[in-house]
XYZ file of C-alpha atoms in Angstrom:
287
model
C 21.360 -3.947 -4.732
C 21.295 -0.544 -3.033
C 17.999 0.539 -4.604
C 16.022 2.975 -2.371
C 12.513 1.816 -3.254
C 9.566 -0.070 -1.745
C 8.337 -1.172 -5.118
C 8.924 -4.715 -6.366
C 8.379 -3.615 -9.974
C 11.440 -1.344 -9.583
C 13.559 -4.004 -7.933
C 12.971 -6.412 -10.813
C 13.415 -3.679 -13.445
C 16.795 -2.611 -12.113
C 17.901 -6.233 -11.669
C 17.516 -6.732 -15.457
C 19.730 -9.569 -16.622
C 20.615 -10.708 -13.093
C 16.994 -11.342 -12.169
C 17.254 -14.827 -10.699
C 15.162 -17.901 -11.443
C 12.141 -18.279 -9.244
C 10.349 -15.105 -10.325
C 7.385 -14.890 -12.651
C 6.182 -11.575 -14.114
C 3.028 -10.945 -16.094
C 1.798 -7.608 -17.477
C -1.705 -6.981 -18.730
C -3.648 -3.914 -19.768
C -7.068 -3.308 -18.286
C -8.457 -0.251 -20.005
C -6.019 2.536 -19.270
C -4.704 0.743 -16.152
C -1.516 -1.353 -16.466
C -1.462 -4.318 -14.073
C 1.893 -6.045 -13.382
C 1.808 -9.294 -11.381
C 5.122 -10.489 -9.941
C 5.496 -13.685 -7.910
C 8.680 -14.376 -5.952
C 8.570 -18.175 -5.677
C 11.890 -19.136 -4.118
C 13.980 -18.098 -1.137
C 17.006 -17.632 -3.458
C 15.081 -15.142 -5.553
C 13.811 -13.328 -2.415
C 17.366 -12.975 -1.108
C 18.670 -11.637 -4.422
C 15.939 -8.994 -4.639
C 15.934 -8.281 -0.899
C 12.165 -8.681 -0.827
C 10.032 -11.492 0.859
C 8.597 -14.390 -1.085
C 4.998 -13.829 -2.193
C 2.753 -12.019 -4.636
C 3.227 -8.393 -5.694
C 0.625 -6.501 -7.805
C 1.329 -3.084 -9.291
C -1.450 -0.934 -10.780
C -0.347 2.102 -12.796
C -2.910 4.821 -13.490
C -2.818 8.606 -13.834
C -6.109 9.166 -11.974
C -4.457 8.847 -8.550
C -3.441 12.514 -8.886
C -6.896 13.975 -9.292
C -10.454 13.742 -10.690
C -11.195 10.726 -12.817
C -14.225 10.280 -15.031
C -13.892 6.530 -14.494
C -13.726 6.501 -10.664
C -16.172 3.703 -10.126
C -14.562 1.358 -12.713
C -11.126 2.087 -11.302
C -12.031 1.363 -7.672
C -13.860 -1.739 -8.735
C -10.639 -2.882 -10.451
C -8.592 -2.172 -7.295
C -11.128 -4.191 -5.305
C -10.907 -7.150 -7.738
C -7.088 -7.157 -7.385
C -7.253 -7.059 -3.589
C -10.058 -9.619 -3.175
C -8.076 -12.816 -4.050
C -5.516 -12.026 -1.335
C -8.134 -11.888 1.413
C -9.465 -14.896 3.343
C -13.010 -15.793 2.320
C -14.500 -15.306 5.785
C -13.803 -13.632 9.094
C -12.984 -10.183 10.498
C -10.580 -8.024 8.566
C -8.503 -5.432 10.475
C -7.463 -2.425 8.342
C -4.527 -0.483 9.672
C -3.444 2.956 8.372
C 0.302 3.394 8.929
C 1.997 6.750 9.010
C 2.021 10.202 10.557
C -1.116 12.184 9.682
C 0.714 15.455 10.505
C 3.143 14.946 7.613
C 1.322 15.108 4.283
C 3.396 12.604 2.246
C 3.100 10.113 5.117
C -0.677 10.547 5.485
C -1.855 7.906 2.917
C -2.553 5.305 5.617
C -4.419 7.442 8.147
C -6.270 9.298 5.409
C -7.433 6.033 3.794
C -8.816 4.852 7.127
C -11.256 7.806 7.115
C -13.148 6.194 4.214
C -12.941 2.490 5.032
C -16.324 1.200 6.193
C -15.989 -0.108 9.728
C -18.647 -2.719 10.518
C -17.450 -4.810 13.446
C -19.759 -2.943 15.812
C -22.829 -3.663 13.694
C -23.909 -6.958 15.294
C -27.114 -8.678 16.273
C -30.108 -6.299 16.437
C -28.156 -3.165 15.335
C -27.162 -4.794 12.003
C -30.721 -5.904 11.323
C -32.194 -2.551 12.226
C -29.843 -0.711 9.856
C -30.290 -3.247 7.049
C -26.559 -4.000 7.080
C -26.615 -7.504 8.457
C -25.058 -8.865 5.233
C -21.804 -6.944 5.687
C -18.443 -8.507 6.499
C -17.007 -7.453 9.862
C -14.231 -4.850 9.483
C -12.250 -2.978 12.138
C -10.146 0.105 11.318
C -7.333 1.899 13.175
C -4.624 4.465 12.492
C -2.188 3.897 15.387
C 0.202 6.755 14.665
C 3.999 6.479 14.783
C 6.613 5.767 17.412
C 7.343 9.459 17.986
C 3.712 10.153 18.769
C 2.871 7.150 20.880
C 6.139 5.868 22.329
C 5.188 2.424 21.059
C 6.239 0.493 17.957
C 3.336 0.161 15.547
C 3.686 -3.631 15.569
C 3.192 -3.556 19.394
C -0.091 -1.742 19.071
C -1.372 -3.774 16.126
C -0.308 -7.099 17.712
C -2.089 -6.178 20.925
C -5.335 -5.381 19.077
C -5.033 -8.573 17.054
C -4.814 -10.557 20.261
C -8.080 -9.015 21.389
C -10.248 -8.979 18.266
C -8.641 -11.995 16.508
C -8.921 -11.006 12.838
C -8.697 -13.422 9.950
C -6.216 -11.054 8.270
C -4.694 -7.638 8.594
C -4.598 -5.069 5.766
C -1.950 -2.402 6.208
C -2.022 0.811 4.094
C 1.074 2.983 3.925
C 2.913 5.619 1.914
C 5.822 4.211 -0.050
C 9.112 5.357 -1.492
C 9.837 4.992 -5.213
C 13.052 5.015 -7.287
C 11.459 6.691 -10.336
C 9.850 10.157 -9.908
C 7.312 9.215 -12.600
C 5.742 6.679 -10.275
C 4.796 9.220 -7.610
C 1.048 9.469 -7.355
C 0.382 7.059 -10.220
C 1.238 3.626 -8.777
C -0.460 1.295 -6.342
C 1.393 -1.729 -4.909
C -0.504 -4.594 -3.302
C 1.213 -7.631 -1.800
C 0.609 -10.550 0.524
C 4.032 -10.311 2.147
C 3.452 -7.816 4.952
C 5.474 -4.609 5.275
C 8.433 -3.079 7.025
C 7.328 0.529 7.754
C 9.917 3.200 6.809
C 12.313 0.842 5.031
C 12.299 2.906 1.893
C 13.210 6.165 3.706
C 15.963 4.857 5.991
C 13.680 4.713 9.034
C 13.175 0.962 9.204
C 10.738 -0.192 11.901
C 9.706 -3.654 13.006
C 7.837 -5.596 10.317
C 4.114 -6.277 10.273
C 3.756 -9.736 8.837
C 2.399 -13.213 9.557
C 5.537 -13.837 11.579
C 4.854 -10.917 13.990
C 1.034 -10.849 13.995
C 0.172 -14.503 13.528
C -2.282 -13.865 10.680
C -1.879 -13.046 6.948
C -0.885 -9.439 6.311
C -1.771 -7.711 2.969
C 0.107 -4.500 2.340
C -1.219 -1.725 0.099
C 0.587 1.522 -0.721
C 1.150 4.439 -3.014
C 4.611 5.996 -3.487
C 4.705 9.685 -2.386
C 8.483 10.325 -2.046
C 11.759 9.741 -3.873
C 15.198 9.716 -2.376
C 17.001 13.041 -3.033
C 20.311 11.292 -3.605
C 18.684 9.193 -6.357
C 17.451 12.347 -8.164
C 20.836 14.015 -7.830
C 22.585 10.918 -9.081
C 20.311 10.719 -12.119
C 21.010 14.356 -12.927
C 24.733 14.313 -12.323
C 25.415 10.691 -13.389
C 27.756 10.410 -10.416
C 27.568 10.239 -6.648
C 30.827 12.210 -6.118
C 29.169 15.658 -6.089
C 26.088 14.886 -3.975
C 26.261 16.725 -0.605
C 25.982 14.552 2.482
C 22.873 16.435 3.608
C 21.122 15.606 0.323
C 21.650 11.903 0.912
C 19.202 11.982 3.818
C 16.463 14.016 2.094
C 13.333 12.839 0.440
C 11.498 14.724 -2.328
C 7.712 14.850 -2.874
C 5.595 16.630 -5.523
C 4.191 20.040 -4.784
C 0.650 18.697 -5.524
C 1.131 16.134 -2.768
C -2.050 17.265 -0.956
C -4.162 16.463 -3.963
C -2.366 13.145 -4.516
C -2.894 11.975 -0.919
C -6.596 13.013 -0.896
C -7.386 11.325 -4.232
C -5.210 8.224 -3.698
C -6.536 7.609 -0.189
C -10.191 7.770 -1.373
C -9.454 5.357 -4.256
C -7.615 2.901 -1.979
C -10.400 3.050 0.595
C -13.149 2.556 -1.946
C -11.183 -0.273 -3.570
C -10.852 -1.933 -0.180
C -14.540 -1.416 0.555
C -15.385 -3.086 -2.813
C -13.259 -6.066 -1.896
C -14.637 -6.312 1.633
C -18.319 -5.599 0.900
C -19.002 -6.987 -2.654
C -22.739 -6.886 -2.050
C -22.712 -3.110 -2.151
C -22.157 -0.884 -5.192
C -19.518 1.908 -5.234
C -22.227 4.567 -4.913
C -23.731 2.792 -1.899
C -20.353 2.457 -0.284
C -19.645 6.160 -0.891
C -22.934 7.024 0.740
C -22.058 5.014 3.819
C -18.589 6.486 4.215
C -19.149 10.131 3.189
């Protein structure tokens, strides 16, 4: 289809009348948040859309860009959408993908700063701190190939072999097709992720096939392909310079978007992982 986007909601929107059988789509409104649930049920549908079979959830909200007066309600909603994708018991390994030195790519590492790590709170330590009811969670931001000389999947797979999680949650910055989705869209899926696929830097996938455990992917789009923007403006590809075809565009308020989005993703994850605690209690433990 040639669409430069990581978002399933855009793949199905641009497919329009050629959307194949084997896909269900449901849109509901929860307050001022629009939730779109898409299920790719067949291999034929997956091949047509060039996305894996599985469940894709999209949450659209303006508050990812800055202060929200409904922060607690919104992160609770994010947590409720993540929770059904997680196994009921066992260690969860949260991985922040991306390069923390590049702001639009810092969603994953930045989110990891606020995820409550609890795997080390065992036995007497857990009882002494009053946190013995918490689910075990491990957190890591492994960097990128250019920083470590190792593929992210190699690092994550090695850790998984050691700590044996029940599932892996990967958080990453995404690429969108529509500039209006930047900083106002969250995608959650149970299909794993191929880092960099939306920005022509495709790395090895993190999925049940490569890690041996379920992989839930969560992300926020922070960039749009420059050629897409130029094409929309010019209505033709003929005048787009070759150099523009390799560029990505991000909003000038990207620092604010990354900071706010990361905190909301982390608190949503914390709500899903530690339902016994309130949002205010979780914020106190991760501040």
